Coordinates of C-alpha atoms (C1' of nucleotides) and ligand atoms in Angstrom, one line a residue:
Chain A
M157 CA 28.0 -10.4 14.4
E158 CA 24.3 -10.3 13.6
F159 CA 22.2 -13.2 12.7
E160 CA 19.7 -12.0 10.1
S161 CA 16.4 -13.7 9.9
P162 CA 15.7 -15.2 6.5
K163 CA 13.3 -12.4 5.7
M164 CA 14.0 -9.0 7.2
S165 CA 10.7 -7.5 6.3
R166 CA 11.0 -6.1 2.8
L167 CA 7.3 -5.4 2.7
P168 CA 7.4 -3.6 -0.7
T169 CA 9.0 -6.6 -2.2
I170 CA 6.4 -8.9 -0.9
R171 CA 3.7 -6.7 -2.3
R172 CA 5.2 -7.0 -5.7
L173 CA 5.4 -10.8 -5.7
P174 CA 1.8 -11.4 -6.8
A175 CA 2.3 -9.2 -9.9
Y176 CA 5.3 -11.3 -10.9
L177 CA 3.3 -14.4 -10.3
R178 CA 0.6 -13.2 -12.5
V179 CA 2.9 -12.5 -15.4
L180 CA 4.7 -15.8 -14.9
R181 CA 1.6 -17.8 -14.9
Q182 CA 0.6 -16.2 -18.2
L183 CA 4.0 -17.2 -19.6
Q184 CA 3.5 -20.8 -18.3
G185 CA 0.3 -20.8 -20.4
E186 CA 2.4 -19.8 -23.4
A187 CA 4.9 -22.5 -22.6
W188 CA 7.9 -20.3 -21.9
E189 CA 10.8 -22.0 -20.3
H190 CA 12.7 -19.0 -19.1
V191 CA 12.1 -15.4 -18.6
S192 CA 14.5 -12.5 -17.9
G193 CA 14.1 -10.1 -15.1
T194 CA 14.3 -7.4 -17.8
Y195 CA 11.2 -8.8 -19.4
L196 CA 9.2 -9.0 -16.2
A197 CA 10.3 -5.4 -15.5
E198 CA 9.0 -4.3 -18.8
Q199 CA 5.6 -6.0 -18.4
L200 CA 5.1 -4.4 -15.0
S201 CA 6.8 -1.0 -15.6
L202 CA 9.5 -1.7 -13.0
D203 CA 13.2 -1.5 -12.8
P204 CA 15.0 -4.7 -13.9
V205 CA 17.4 -4.5 -10.9
Q206 CA 14.4 -4.3 -8.6
V207 CA 12.9 -7.3 -10.1
R208 CA 16.0 -9.4 -9.7
K209 CA 16.5 -8.2 -6.2
D210 CA 12.9 -8.9 -5.3
L211 CA 13.1 -12.4 -6.7
T212 CA 16.1 -13.2 -4.5
I213 CA 13.8 -13.1 -1.4
T214 CA 12.2 -16.4 -2.7
G215 CA 15.6 -18.1 -3.0
I216 CA 15.3 -18.6 -6.7
V217 CA 18.5 -18.1 -8.7
G218 CA 18.7 -17.3 -12.4
T219 CA 21.4 -18.0 -15.0
P220 CA 23.2 -15.3 -16.9
R221 CA 22.0 -14.7 -20.4
V222 CA 19.0 -17.0 -19.9
G223 CA 17.0 -15.7 -17.0
F224 CA 14.8 -17.6 -14.5
M225 CA 13.1 -20.9 -15.1
V226 CA 9.4 -20.0 -15.3
D227 CA 8.1 -23.0 -13.5
D228 CA 10.7 -22.9 -10.8
T229 CA 10.0 -19.2 -10.2
V230 CA 6.3 -19.7 -9.9
A231 CA 7.0 -22.5 -7.4
A232 CA 9.4 -20.4 -5.4
I233 CA 7.0 -17.5 -5.1
E234 CA 4.2 -19.7 -4.2
A235 CA 6.3 -21.5 -1.6
F236 CA 7.5 -18.2 -0.1
L237 CA 3.9 -16.9 0.3
G238 CA 2.6 -20.3 1.4
W239 CA 0.2 -20.3 -1.6
Q240 CA 0.8 -23.9 -2.7
N241 CA -2.1 -25.2 -0.7
A242 CA -4.9 -23.0 0.2
T243 CA -5.4 -21.4 3.6
E244 CA -9.0 -21.7 4.7
A245 CA -10.7 -18.5 5.9
F246 CA -13.9 -17.2 7.3
L247 CA -15.6 -14.0 6.1
V248 CA -17.6 -11.9 8.5
G249 CA -20.1 -9.3 7.2
V250 CA -22.0 -10.5 4.2
G251 CA -22.9 -7.0 2.9
N252 CA -21.9 -5.2 -0.3
L253 CA -18.3 -5.8 0.0
G254 CA -18.4 -9.2 1.7
T255 CA -20.7 -10.6 -1.0
A256 CA -18.3 -9.4 -3.7
L257 CA -15.4 -11.1 -2.0
L258 CA -17.4 -14.3 -1.6
G259 CA -18.0 -14.3 -5.3
Y260 CA -14.4 -13.7 -6.3
A261 CA -12.9 -16.9 -7.9
G262 CA -9.4 -15.3 -8.1
F263 CA -8.7 -16.0 -4.4
E264 CA -8.3 -19.7 -5.1
R265 CA -5.3 -18.8 -7.2
H266 CA -3.9 -16.9 -4.3
G267 CA -3.9 -19.7 -1.8
L268 CA -7.1 -18.6 -0.1
K269 CA -10.3 -20.5 0.3
I270 CA -13.3 -18.9 2.1
V271 CA -15.1 -21.8 3.7
A272 CA -17.9 -20.1 5.5
A273 CA -19.3 -16.6 6.1
F274 CA -21.0 -15.1 9.2
D275 CA -23.4 -12.3 9.7
A276 CA -25.5 -10.7 12.5
D277 CA -28.5 -10.2 10.3
P278 CA -31.0 -13.1 10.7
A279 CA -32.2 -12.4 7.1
K280 CA -28.8 -13.4 5.7
I281 CA -28.1 -16.6 7.6
D282 CA -28.9 -20.1 6.5
V283 CA -28.7 -19.1 2.8
E284 CA -25.8 -19.9 0.6
I285 CA -24.1 -16.9 -1.1
H286 CA -22.0 -17.7 -4.0
G287 CA -22.0 -21.3 -2.8
K288 CA -20.7 -20.4 0.6
P289 CA -22.9 -21.1 3.7
V290 CA -23.7 -18.1 6.0
Y291 CA -24.0 -18.7 9.7
P292 CA -24.9 -16.6 12.7
L293 CA -22.0 -15.0 14.4
E294 CA -22.6 -17.1 17.5
K295 CA -21.4 -20.2 15.7
I296 CA -18.0 -18.8 14.8
A297 CA -16.0 -20.0 17.8
D298 CA -17.3 -23.5 17.5
L299 CA -16.7 -23.7 13.8
A300 CA -13.3 -22.1 13.9
A301 CA -12.2 -24.8 16.4
R302 CA -13.8 -27.6 14.5
L303 CA -12.4 -26.6 11.1
R304 CA -9.2 -25.2 12.5
V305 CA -9.6 -22.0 10.6
R306 CA -7.2 -19.3 11.5
M307 CA -7.8 -16.5 9.0
G308 CA -10.7 -14.0 9.1
I309 CA -11.9 -11.5 6.6
L310 CA -13.6 -8.6 8.1
T311 CA -16.2 -6.7 6.1
V312 CA -18.6 -5.5 8.8
P313 CA -19.7 -1.9 9.3
E314 CA -17.1 0.3 11.0
I315 CA -19.1 0.5 14.2
A316 CA -19.0 -3.2 14.7
A317 CA -15.4 -3.8 13.5
Q318 CA -13.6 -3.8 16.9
A319 CA -16.1 -6.0 18.6
V320 CA -16.2 -8.5 15.8
A321 CA -12.4 -8.5 15.7
D322 CA -12.3 -9.3 19.4
R323 CA -14.6 -12.1 18.8
L324 CA -12.5 -13.5 16.0
V325 CA -9.5 -13.4 18.3
V326 CA -11.4 -15.2 21.1
A327 CA -12.4 -17.8 18.5
G328 CA -8.7 -18.5 17.8
I329 CA -8.3 -16.5 14.6
T330 CA -4.7 -15.4 14.3
A331 CA -4.8 -13.5 11.0
I332 CA -7.3 -10.8 10.1
W333 CA -7.7 -9.2 6.7
N334 CA -9.4 -6.0 7.7
F335 CA -11.4 -4.2 5.0
T336 CA -12.8 -1.6 7.4
P337 CA -11.0 1.7 8.0
V338 CA -10.8 1.0 11.7
A339 CA -7.4 0.6 13.3
L340 CA -8.0 -2.6 15.2
K341 CA -6.5 -3.2 18.5
T342 CA -5.5 -6.9 18.8
P343 CA -3.2 -8.8 21.1
G344 CA 0.3 -9.7 20.1
G345 CA 0.4 -12.8 18.0
V346 CA -2.5 -11.8 15.8
V347 CA -1.5 -10.4 12.5
V348 CA -3.7 -7.8 10.9
Q349 CA -3.6 -6.6 7.3
N350 CA -5.5 -3.4 6.6
E351 CA -7.1 -3.0 3.2
D352 CA -8.3 0.5 3.6
L353 CA -9.5 1.7 0.2
S354 CA -9.4 5.3 1.2
C355 CA -5.6 5.2 1.3
G356 CA -5.5 4.5 -2.4
L357 CA -8.1 7.1 -3.0
A358 CA -6.1 9.6 -1.1
V359 CA -3.0 9.0 -3.3
L360 CA -5.1 9.2 -6.4
S361 CA -6.7 12.5 -5.2
A362 CA -3.3 14.0 -4.3
K363 CA -1.8 13.0 -7.7
L364 CA -4.8 14.4 -9.5
R365 CA -4.8 17.7 -7.6
N366 CA -1.1 17.9 -8.2
A367 CA -1.5 17.1 -11.9
D368 CA -3.9 20.0 -12.7
G369 CA -3.2 22.1 -9.7
S370 CA 0.2 23.2 -11.2
Chain B
M226 CA 20.4 25.7 -3.8
E227 CA 17.4 23.5 -4.6
F228 CA 13.9 24.7 -5.0
E229 CA 11.7 22.1 -3.4
S230 CA 8.2 21.5 -4.8
P231 CA 5.5 22.0 -2.2
K232 CA 5.0 18.2 -2.0
M233 CA 8.0 16.1 -2.7
S234 CA 6.1 12.9 -2.9
R235 CA 5.8 11.4 0.6
L236 CA 3.4 8.8 -0.5
P237 CA 3.3 6.9 2.9
T238 CA 2.3 10.2 4.5
I239 CA -0.5 10.7 2.1
R240 CA -1.8 7.2 2.6
R241 CA -2.1 7.9 6.4
L242 CA -4.1 11.1 6.0
P243 CA -7.5 9.4 5.7
A244 CA -6.9 7.6 9.0
Y245 CA -6.2 10.9 10.7
L246 CA -9.3 12.4 9.1
R247 CA -11.4 9.6 10.3
V248 CA -10.4 10.0 13.9
L249 CA -10.6 13.8 13.7
R250 CA -14.2 13.6 12.3
Q251 CA -15.1 11.4 15.2
L252 CA -13.7 14.0 17.6
Q253 CA -15.6 16.7 15.8
G254 CA -18.8 14.7 16.6
E255 CA -17.7 14.8 20.2
A256 CA -17.1 18.5 20.1
W257 CA -13.4 18.4 20.8
E258 CA -11.7 21.7 20.1
H259 CA -8.1 20.5 20.0
V260 CA -6.2 17.3 19.7
S261 CA -2.6 16.4 20.3
G262 CA -0.5 14.5 17.9
T263 CA 0.2 12.1 20.7
Y264 CA -3.5 11.3 21.0
L265 CA -3.9 10.7 17.3
A266 CA -0.9 8.5 17.4
E267 CA -2.3 6.4 20.2
Q268 CA -5.6 5.9 18.4
L269 CA -3.9 4.7 15.3
S270 CA -0.9 2.9 16.9
L271 CA 1.6 5.2 15.2
D272 CA 4.5 7.3 16.5
P273 CA 3.6 10.8 17.7
V274 CA 6.6 12.3 15.8
Q275 CA 5.4 10.7 12.7
V276 CA 1.9 12.1 13.2
R277 CA 3.2 15.6 13.6
K278 CA 5.5 15.3 10.7
D279 CA 2.7 13.9 8.5
L280 CA 0.4 16.8 9.4
T281 CA 2.9 19.4 8.3
I282 CA 2.3 18.3 4.7
T283 CA -1.1 19.9 4.9
G284 CA 0.3 23.2 6.2
I285 CA -1.5 23.0 9.5
V286 CA 0.4 24.3 12.5
G287 CA -0.3 23.4 16.1
T288 CA 0.4 25.1 19.4
P289 CA 2.5 23.8 22.2
R290 CA 0.7 22.4 25.2
V291 CA -2.6 22.5 23.2
G292 CA -2.2 20.5 20.0
F293 CA -4.0 21.1 16.7
M294 CA -7.4 22.7 16.3
V295 CA -9.7 19.8 15.2
D296 CA -11.8 21.8 12.7
D297 CA -8.8 23.4 11.1
T298 CA -7.0 20.1 10.8
V299 CA -9.9 18.5 9.1
A300 CA -10.2 21.4 6.7
A301 CA -6.4 21.3 6.0
I302 CA -6.4 17.6 5.2
E303 CA -9.5 17.9 3.0
A304 CA -8.0 20.8 1.2
F305 CA -4.7 19.0 0.7
L306 CA -6.5 16.0 -0.8
G307 CA -9.0 18.0 -2.7
W308 CA -11.9 16.4 -0.8
Q309 CA -13.8 19.5 0.1
N310 CA -16.0 19.2 -3.0
A311 CA -16.6 15.8 -4.6
T312 CA -14.8 14.7 -7.7
E313 CA -17.3 13.0 -10.0
A314 CA -16.3 9.6 -11.4
F315 CA -17.5 6.8 -13.7
L316 CA -17.4 3.2 -12.8
V317 CA -16.8 0.6 -15.5
G318 CA -17.7 -3.1 -14.9
V319 CA -20.8 -3.6 -12.8
G320 CA -20.0 -7.1 -11.5
N321 CA -19.3 -8.4 -8.1
L322 CA -16.9 -5.7 -7.0
G323 CA -18.3 -2.9 -9.1
T324 CA -21.7 -3.3 -7.6
A325 CA -20.2 -3.3 -4.1
L326 CA -18.4 0.0 -4.8
L327 CA -21.5 1.5 -6.3
G328 CA -23.3 0.8 -3.0
Y329 CA -20.7 2.2 -0.7
A330 CA -21.9 5.4 0.8
G331 CA -18.5 6.1 2.4
F332 CA -17.1 7.5 -0.8
E333 CA -19.1 10.7 -0.5
R334 CA -17.1 11.4 2.7
H335 CA -14.0 11.0 0.7
G336 CA -14.7 13.5 -2.0
L337 CA -15.8 11.0 -4.5
K338 CA -19.2 10.8 -6.3
I339 CA -19.9 8.0 -8.7
V340 CA -22.3 9.6 -11.2
A341 CA -22.7 6.7 -13.7
A342 CA -21.7 3.2 -14.4
F343 CA -20.9 1.3 -17.6
D344 CA -21.0 -2.3 -18.6
A345 CA -20.6 -4.4 -21.7
D346 CA -23.3 -6.8 -20.7
P347 CA -26.7 -5.8 -22.3
A348 CA -28.5 -7.4 -19.4
K349 CA -27.0 -4.9 -17.0
I350 CA -27.7 -1.7 -18.8
D351 CA -30.6 0.7 -18.4
V352 CA -31.2 -0.5 -14.9
E353 CA -30.2 1.5 -11.9
I354 CA -27.9 -0.1 -9.4
H355 CA -27.8 1.4 -6.0
G356 CA -29.4 4.4 -7.5
K357 CA -26.8 4.8 -10.2
P358 CA -27.6 4.5 -13.9
V359 CA -25.8 1.9 -15.9
Y360 CA -25.0 2.7 -19.5
P361 CA -23.5 0.7 -22.4
L362 CA -19.8 1.3 -22.8
E363 CA -20.3 3.0 -26.1
K364 CA -21.8 6.0 -24.4
I365 CA -18.8 6.7 -22.2
A366 CA -16.9 9.2 -24.4
D367 CA -20.0 11.3 -25.0
L368 CA -21.0 11.3 -21.4
A369 CA -17.5 12.0 -20.1
A370 CA -17.3 15.0 -22.4
R371 CA -20.8 16.3 -21.5
L372 CA -20.4 15.8 -17.7
R373 CA -16.7 16.7 -17.7
V374 CA -15.9 13.6 -15.7
R375 CA -12.2 12.9 -15.4
M376 CA -12.0 9.9 -13.0
G377 CA -12.7 6.3 -13.9
I378 CA -13.0 3.3 -11.6
L379 CA -12.1 0.1 -13.3
T380 CA -13.7 -3.1 -12.1
V381 CA -13.9 -5.2 -15.3
P382 CA -12.4 -8.7 -15.8
E383 CA -8.7 -8.8 -16.2
I384 CA -8.9 -9.7 -19.8
A385 CA -10.8 -6.5 -20.7
A386 CA -8.8 -4.2 -18.4
Q387 CA -6.3 -2.7 -20.9
A388 CA -8.9 -2.3 -23.6
V389 CA -11.3 -0.5 -21.3
A390 CA -8.5 1.6 -19.9
D391 CA -7.6 2.7 -23.4
R392 CA -11.2 3.6 -24.0
L393 CA -11.3 5.7 -20.8
V394 CA -8.2 7.5 -21.9
V395 CA -9.7 8.3 -25.3
A396 CA -12.8 9.5 -23.6
G397 CA -10.7 12.1 -21.7
I398 CA -10.4 10.3 -18.4
T399 CA -7.1 11.4 -16.7
A400 CA -7.3 9.4 -13.4
I401 CA -8.0 5.7 -13.2
W402 CA -8.6 3.8 -10.0
N403 CA -7.7 0.3 -11.1
F404 CA -9.1 -2.6 -9.2
T405 CA -7.8 -5.2 -11.6
P406 CA -4.4 -6.8 -11.1
V407 CA -3.4 -5.7 -14.6
A408 CA -0.5 -3.3 -14.9
L409 CA -2.1 -0.8 -17.2
K410 CA -0.1 1.0 -19.9
T411 CA -1.3 4.5 -20.2
P412 CA 0.0 7.7 -21.8
G413 CA 1.8 10.3 -19.7
G414 CA -0.6 12.7 -18.0
V415 CA -2.9 9.9 -16.9
V416 CA -2.6 9.0 -13.3
V417 CA -3.3 5.4 -12.3
Q418 CA -3.8 4.1 -8.8
N419 CA -3.7 0.3 -8.5
E420 CA -5.8 -1.3 -5.8
D421 CA -4.6 -4.9 -6.2
L422 CA -6.0 -6.9 -3.3
S423 CA -3.5 -9.7 -3.9
C424 CA -0.8 -7.4 -2.6
G425 CA -2.4 -7.2 0.8
L426 CA -3.1 -10.9 0.8
A427 CA 0.6 -11.6 0.0
V428 CA 1.7 -9.5 3.0
L429 CA -0.8 -11.3 5.2
S430 CA 0.3 -14.7 3.9
A431 CA 3.9 -13.9 4.4
K432 CA 3.3 -12.6 8.0
L433 CA 1.3 -15.7 8.8
R434 CA 3.8 -18.1 7.3
N435 CA 6.5 -16.3 9.3
A436 CA 4.5 -16.3 12.5
D437 CA 4.0 -20.1 12.7
G438 CA 6.8 -21.1 10.5
S439 CA 9.4 -20.2 13.0
Chain C
dT144 C1' 37.2 -20.9 -31.6
dC145 C1' 36.3 -16.3 -30.3
dA146 C1' 34.0 -11.9 -30.0
dA147 C1' 29.8 -9.6 -28.8
dT148 C1' 26.0 -9.3 -25.9
dA149 C1' 22.3 -10.2 -22.7
dT150 C1' 21.9 -11.4 -18.3
dC151 C1' 22.6 -12.3 -13.3
dG152 C1' 24.2 -11.2 -8.8
dA153 C1' 27.0 -8.6 -5.8
dT154 C1' 28.3 -4.2 -4.1
dA155 C1' 27.9 0.6 -3.7
dT156 C1' 25.3 4.8 -3.8
dT157 C1' 21.4 7.7 -3.4
dT158 C1' 17.0 8.7 -1.9
dT159 C1' 13.1 8.1 1.1
dT160 C1' 11.1 7.1 5.3
dT161 C1' 11.1 6.3 10.1
dT162 C1' 12.8 7.2 14.6
dA163 C1' 15.3 9.9 18.1
dT164 C1' 16.8 14.1 20.3
dC165 C1' 16.6 18.7 21.6
dT166 C1' 14.7 23.4 22.1
dA167 C1' 11.1 26.6 22.6
dT168 C1' 6.4 27.6 23.7
dT169 C1' 2.3 27.8 26.4
dA170 C1' -1.3 26.4 29.7
dT171 C1' -1.8 25.4 34.5
dA172 C1' -0.9 24.7 39.3
dG173 C1' 1.1 26.5 43.2
Chain D
dC283 C1' 4.7 35.4 39.3
dT284 C1' 7.3 31.2 38.8
dA285 C1' 7.9 26.4 38.2
dT286 C1' 6.4 22.5 35.8
dA287 C1' 4.7 19.5 32.4
dA288 C1' 2.8 18.8 27.9
dT289 C1' 3.4 19.8 23.5
dA290 C1' 5.0 21.5 18.7
dG291 C1' 8.6 21.8 15.6
dA292 C1' 13.3 21.6 14.1
dT293 C1' 17.3 19.0 13.5
dA294 C1' 19.8 14.8 13.5
dA295 C1' 20.4 9.9 13.1
dA296 C1' 19.1 5.4 11.6
dA297 C1' 16.8 2.2 8.8
dA298 C1' 14.8 0.8 4.7
dA299 C1' 14.1 1.0 -0.1
dA300 C1' 15.3 2.2 -4.7
dT301 C1' 18.7 2.9 -8.1
dA302 C1' 23.2 2.6 -10.2
dT303 C1' 27.6 0.2 -11.3
dC304 C1' 30.4 -3.6 -12.4
dG305 C1' 32.4 -8.1 -12.9
dA306 C1' 31.2 -12.8 -14.1
dT307 C1' 28.9 -16.1 -17.1
dA308 C1' 26.4 -18.3 -20.6
dT309 C1' 24.5 -18.1 -25.4
dT310 C1' 24.8 -16.7 -30.0
dG311 C1' 26.7 -16.0 -34.3
dA312 C1' 30.7 -15.0 -37.0
Ligands
NAD113 N1 -18.8 -1.5 0.0 C1 -17.7 -1.1 -0.4 O1 -17.4 -0.9 -1.5 C2 -16.6 -0.7 0.7 C3 -15.5 0.0 0.3 C4 -14.6 0.4 1.2 C5 -14.7 0.0 2.5 N2 -15.8 -0.7 2.9 C6 -15.9 -1.1 4.3 O2 -16.3 -2.4 4.3 C7 -17.2 -2.6 5.4 C8 -18.5 -3.2 4.9 O3 -19.0 -2.3 4.0 P1 -20.3 -2.7 3.2 O4 -20.6 -1.7 2.2 O5 -20.2 -4.1 2.7 O6 -21.4 -2.7 4.4 P2 -22.8 -3.4 4.4 O7 -23.7 -2.6 5.4 O8 -23.3 -3.6 3.0 O9 -22.5 -4.8 5.0 C9 -22.2 -5.0 6.3 C10 -22.7 -6.4 6.7 O10 -22.2 -6.7 8.0 C11 -23.3 -7.2 8.8 N3 -23.1 -6.9 10.2 C12 -23.4 -5.8 10.8 N4 -23.0 -5.9 12.1 C13 -22.5 -7.1 12.3 C14 -21.9 -7.8 13.3 N5 -21.8 -7.2 14.5 N6 -21.4 -9.0 13.1 C15 -21.5 -9.6 11.9 N7 -22.1 -9.0 10.9 C16 -22.5 -7.8 11.0 C17 -24.5 -6.6 8.2 O11 -25.7 -7.4 8.5 C18 -24.2 -6.5 6.7 O12 -24.6 -7.7 6.1 C19 -17.3 -1.2 6.1 O13 -16.5 -1.1 7.2 C20 -16.9 -0.3 5.0 O14 -16.3 0.9 5.5 C21 -16.8 -1.1 2.0
NAD114 N1 -14.9 -9.6 -6.8 C1 -13.8 -9.3 -6.0 O1 -14.0 -9.4 -4.8 C2 -12.5 -8.9 -6.6 C3 -11.4 -8.9 -5.7 C4 -10.2 -8.6 -6.2 C5 -10.1 -8.2 -7.5 N2 -11.1 -8.2 -8.3 C6 -10.9 -7.7 -9.7 O2 -12.0 -6.9 -10.1 C7 -12.3 -7.1 -11.4 C8 -13.8 -7.4 -11.4 O3 -14.1 -8.6 -10.6 P1 -15.5 -9.0 -10.4 O4 -15.5 -10.2 -9.5 O5 -16.4 -7.9 -10.1 O6 -15.9 -9.6 -11.9 P2 -17.3 -9.8 -12.5 O7 -17.2 -10.8 -13.6 O8 -18.3 -10.1 -11.4 O9 -17.7 -8.4 -13.1 C9 -17.1 -7.9 -14.2 C10 -18.1 -7.0 -14.9 O10 -17.5 -6.3 -16.0 C11 -18.4 -6.4 -17.1 N3 -17.5 -6.4 -18.3 C12 -16.9 -7.4 -18.9 N4 -16.2 -7.0 -20.0 C13 -16.4 -5.7 -20.1 C14 -16.0 -4.7 -21.0 N5 -15.2 -4.9 -22.0 N6 -16.4 -3.4 -20.8 C15 -17.2 -3.1 -19.7 N7 -17.7 -4.0 -18.8 C16 -17.3 -5.3 -19.0 C17 -19.1 -7.7 -17.0 O11 -20.3 -7.7 -17.7 C18 -19.3 -7.7 -15.5 O12 -20.5 -7.0 -15.1 C19 -11.5 -8.2 -11.9 O13 -10.4 -7.7 -12.6 C20 -11.0 -8.9 -10.6 O14 -9.7 -9.4 -10.8 C21 -12.4 -8.5 -7.9

DNA sequence: TCAATATCGATATTTTTTTATCTATTATAG
DNA sequence: CTATAATAGATAAAAAAATATCGATATTGA
């Protein structure tokens, strides 16, 4: 007697969806009509059962002996992730990493459009970087309200991370993509996704040490 | 009747170690002698039991009513990850992202030292970027052998990713930190860590869609 | 038409990860 | 010296994820 919400987390599944999407789009380019879960699994070195199970989260259904309609599956994944029409975002901290992200065209394929950037350094403001305007941090609340932007990408130095995050929250930002290694404290209702590169490096280091260690 | 290997995967644990390390180093700076698992948990919004369990993977032991010796714990984590002395690495693809990574000083704190970069674009070679020399791709095998470098960081365009990875493997690279969204095919014995940003974006999108969707 | 086969989707099982509970230890206060 | 509270660490339980099994179904080719 338990009403299950349509998606009961399944974070690992969600993380794999972009990989499926990437293969599927390539198949679209090659004018495939159908694709089997088995094929997707081979391309991505995954288990076929896992692929089929993952795809069910999007609501897509396949047909036996045929597979999944490529176009429908792309649409289903995009709809599930909300990637049909781009979410507009701000980026704060136009340094090494921030500049790289501003220049990455791939985000547009992932339902993300960075509309403006912000920085504390006067030398960086009022210039366009990769076609994106850079404003002083003070303007963020006003612009967030005017443009109704709700996502912020955080690429400031560690030391400034929490303070800038607080500012984003005050400005009405409800989703923070956090590239700093800081564990941000945010009020409920704000979703934070941490993209700490050192996690991946730790895994690689551990594997490496294990590979030659024994 | 089962001999367990010293580390039986526990990937989520390994991914959390750098966060512990970061807090611990800050405490070192403030001259703390001990720290409780409870405190670490609070700082990182984790469960205290999980913190203690995670730390056991490094072999560190704490004392009741006191906690863990800060210095010893830092040493234990670094030893577990092999971060005491830096691993030397090559970076291939000095574009937006590659340049950002070359300029990131934080890697040195994570046992990683990028000693050289490579690119296919003649305009980029023979200049130093962030103090690192950039060579043509052709030199990679020779330099890898001479410098005994075994780790490669891959930041080339998707289209070139597999070919460059193959080249890295031929050159004797056994660990690839892959920032492209391509699922690389590599021979056994080569460890690959994928750092696909779109995974994190997918999670953020799903959370966001779920937060206002219902 | 019919057998063979590739495939999906449902169910079951196993493994991994997280969370909870309980016991023992130790510093500290009285 | 003893009681108390904070804490580690062991064990157990629960939850989540990955993997395996199996029946049903559609396509293909005999
Ligand atoms: N560069 C990388 O490859 C890399 C890799 C992993 C993690 N990171 C993390 O990303 C973050 C940024 O790294 P980076 O190398 O780009 O640093 P950076 O110093 O190159 O850039 C930081 C930028 O933020 C701006 N800034 C500083 N304080 C600010 C504030 N209060 N408000 C707004 N802007 C402010 C600075 O002017 C600068 O432009 C850091 O937290 C770092 O740990 C970077
Ligand atoms: N820029 C980002 O923020 C970002 C974000 C997510 C993922 N990525 C991924 O990182 C990779 C690089 O992205 P980028 O934005 O830095 O691209 P980029 O085009 O700016 O840089 C690519 C670099 O690789 C070099 N290159 C091309 N072919 C090569 C080859 N065969 N051998 C060696 N070098 C070669 C190019 O000369 C260029 O310098 C891509 O796979 C992209 O999907 C980038």
